[in-house]
C-alpha cells in the first residue's frame, strides 16, 4: 500500500543563517586547534558526565576520567542526599584519591599519608596535622560545579555563566519529560575511535549517510518521498540543537525474532507509561558532546569524549525504568541494546575512515549540505568559542 | 533440588544448543555471536526462533524468583537467540565484516549482567 507523498524536507531558507560556505578542515584534525578547544569549549561548558541512578544511596560515589581536561572527578551523594563533584585529588600533595570506579563509602582516605575526606569533600582527619601550617577548612577537596537535570549529571570546570537549567533553556523541560528523568538503570557499551570528537559527533547528527552505511536498518525507515530519512524539523537553542525524527507512515511490520522483541518491549514500555510521549521523536544534541534520543523503546544517550585531536571515546547508554521485571523485558532490553550496537558499529568504522582522509591534509575544505546543518551548527559554535578565546589570549578584541 | 534435564520440560528440542549458546552475561553472548560460523547461527536460529514466544511465556509465568538452573539456561539461550537473530535476520551476508567492526563496541553494563 502506497502512502500519499507527505514528507517535506526542511528548506534551506530556514537554515540560511548558519551560512553556506565550505568549512575548513583543519579544526577537525589539527592538534593546535584541539588544544584551544580544551579551554574554549570544554572548560567553559556544562558537560554530561553521569546519571543519578549511578548514585542510588547516600554515600554512593563514582569516579570519572575526563581526558580532555586531564581531570579525574569524584562524584558523591552526600549524607544530605546532594550530588556533588570534586577533583579526585588529595589536597596534601596531589595524589589521586580514589581508585575504584564506583562504590559506597562514608569517607575517602588517601593511600599516601592517610588524609581522610568526607562525602562533602571536607578534610576530616590527617595524621600529625598539627605540624602543618594550614587549617582543615582550607584543605577541602576542590569542588567542581555540578547540577542535575532530567536525572542527568552535568559538571562545569570553569565558572558557569549561567545555571545548567538556564543554559539548556527549553531543552531542560524536554529532558525532564523523557524516560531518562525516571531511569533507574541502563545498558552501556563503549568504543574507542581514532577520530576527532567533532567528526565522530557529526556522524550522529546527519541522516544523509543512513541508507549507505546502515543498509539493513535504514531500508525500513526510508520511502520514495523521503529516500534519506531526513528529519521533519530542526531546532536550535544557543549552542544546542535538535531534530525531529521522521517515521515512515506505512512501515512494514517487523518479522521473526525482531517482531517478538518489539511486541514484548512495547508491553513493558506501556506499563512504564513511556509510550506515545510528546518527546518520543526528539533527538537532542546538547553542546558540546552529548546526544539523547527520546524514543521510548530505544532511549539512548551518546556522549563523545575527546581524548586527543585524533582520538575519542564514545559511551552509549540505553536508559531503563526499573530492573528487568520479567524475562520478556530482559529479552527485549538485550535485543534493543544489541540492535543499537549493530548500528553504531557501522558508524564507527566509517568515521575512522573519514578522519584518516581529513588528517592527511589533502583537503582544505569540506562541504555540508542543507540536511547536514546540525554539523554546520556545531562547527559554528565551536569556532566562535575558539576564536573568542584566541582573541582573549592574545589581548585583541574578537 | 537437582535438575535432571538441561532445559525445562517441553524444550528438550533445544538441548543440543545449550552448551554452545546458554551463556551468562550480555558481553559473552554478543561475543559468541561474533565468534560463530554461519552454519552454527543458521542451525540455532532455525531451531529456536519459533520457540521464542513459548519460551518467554513459560519464563514470564514462572518469574525470576522461581527460576531453577534449567530455567536460567533457557533464559540465556533466548537472550543469545536475540544476538544471533540480528546476524541471521538483519545483517545476513554482511555479518562477517560486521563482526570484525563490532568487536570495538564493548558492552560494559546491562540489567541482565554484562
Ligand atoms: S598526598 Fe594524600 S595524604 Fe599525602
Ligand atoms: Fe549512522
Short mmCIF file of C-alpha atoms in Angstrom, two decimals, chain A residues 53-54 184-192 216 255-258 260 264 316 320 323-328 330-331 333-335 337-339 341-342 344-346 348-349, chain B residues 25-26 29-30 33 45 49 52-53 56-57 59-60 63-64 67 72 75 78-79 81-83 85-86 89-91 98 101-112:
data_model
loop_
_atom_site.label_atom_id
_atom_site.label_comp_id
_atom_site.label_asym_id
_atom_site.label_seq_id
_atom_site.Cartn_x
_atom_site.Cartn_y
_atom_site.Cartn_z
CA UNK A 53 20.86 6.19 39.16
CA UNK A 54 24.60 5.57 39.49
CA UNK A 184 16.91 3.59 37.44
CA UNK A 185 19.34 1.55 35.37
CA UNK A 186 20.89 1.33 31.91
CA UNK A 187 22.71 -0.81 29.40
CA UNK A 188 26.03 0.60 28.26
CA UNK A 189 28.60 -0.02 25.58
CA UNK A 190 31.76 1.89 24.92
CA UNK A 191 34.04 2.33 21.92
CA UNK A 192 37.40 3.91 21.31
CA UNK A 216 19.71 -3.23 6.86
CA UNK A 255 9.10 -10.18 11.39
CA UNK A 256 10.80 -13.06 13.19
CA UNK A 257 12.68 -12.52 16.42
CA UNK A 258 12.66 -8.77 15.87
CA UNK A 260 8.82 -10.62 19.17
CA UNK A 264 7.35 -7.66 24.29
CA UNK A 316 26.26 4.81 24.64
CA UNK A 320 15.55 1.90 31.52
CA UNK A 323 15.13 -3.57 36.79
CA UNK A 324 14.16 -6.35 34.39
CA UNK A 325 10.79 -7.25 35.83
CA UNK A 326 10.02 -10.16 33.56
CA UNK A 327 12.02 -12.47 31.31
CA UNK A 328 10.27 -10.83 28.35
CA UNK A 330 15.01 -8.81 29.83
CA UNK A 331 14.83 -10.26 26.36
CA UNK A 333 16.17 -4.87 26.51
CA UNK A 334 19.05 -7.08 25.48
CA UNK A 335 17.76 -7.21 21.92
CA UNK A 337 20.83 -2.86 23.11
CA UNK A 338 22.30 -5.28 20.57
CA UNK A 339 20.37 -3.57 17.75
CA UNK A 341 25.18 -1.58 18.99
CA UNK A 342 24.97 -3.04 15.49
CA UNK A 344 26.81 2.19 15.96
CA UNK A 345 29.31 -0.41 14.81
CA UNK A 346 28.69 0.60 11.22
CA UNK A 348 32.37 3.79 13.96
CA UNK A 349 34.07 2.10 11.03
CA UNK B 25 26.49 -12.32 30.57
CA UNK B 26 25.46 -9.99 27.74
CA UNK B 29 26.50 -13.73 24.38
CA UNK B 30 27.43 -10.92 21.99
CA UNK B 33 27.63 -14.36 18.06
CA UNK B 45 18.11 -19.68 14.68
CA UNK B 49 13.23 -18.71 16.73
CA UNK B 52 10.80 -17.91 21.44
CA UNK B 53 7.20 -16.87 22.20
CA UNK B 56 9.16 -16.28 27.07
CA UNK B 57 5.59 -17.07 28.07
CA UNK B 59 9.57 -17.99 31.81
CA UNK B 60 7.27 -14.99 32.44
CA UNK B 63 9.08 -15.38 37.25
CA UNK B 64 12.79 -14.78 38.02
CA UNK B 67 13.98 -19.85 38.32
CA UNK B 72 18.21 -19.95 33.73
CA UNK B 75 16.62 -17.66 29.51
CA UNK B 78 16.78 -16.99 24.32
CA UNK B 79 18.98 -13.96 25.06
CA UNK B 81 18.97 -16.00 20.15
CA UNK B 82 18.36 -12.24 20.14
CA UNK B 83 22.00 -11.63 19.22
CA UNK B 85 18.80 -13.15 15.08
CA UNK B 86 20.47 -9.81 14.33
CA UNK B 89 17.61 -11.68 10.04
CA UNK B 90 19.30 -8.29 9.65
CA UNK B 91 22.97 -8.42 8.73
CA UNK B 98 30.26 -6.59 10.74
CA UNK B 101 33.95 -3.98 13.37
CA UNK B 102 31.62 -4.86 16.23
CA UNK B 103 34.48 -6.13 18.36
CA UNK B 104 35.31 -2.47 19.09
CA UNK B 105 31.99 -1.93 20.87
CA UNK B 106 32.48 -3.18 24.42
CA UNK B 107 29.39 -3.98 26.45
CA UNK B 108 30.11 -2.72 29.96
CA UNK B 109 26.76 -2.88 31.72
CA UNK B 110 23.28 -4.37 31.29
CA UNK B 111 20.43 -5.01 33.72
CA UNK B 112 20.83 -8.72 32.94
#
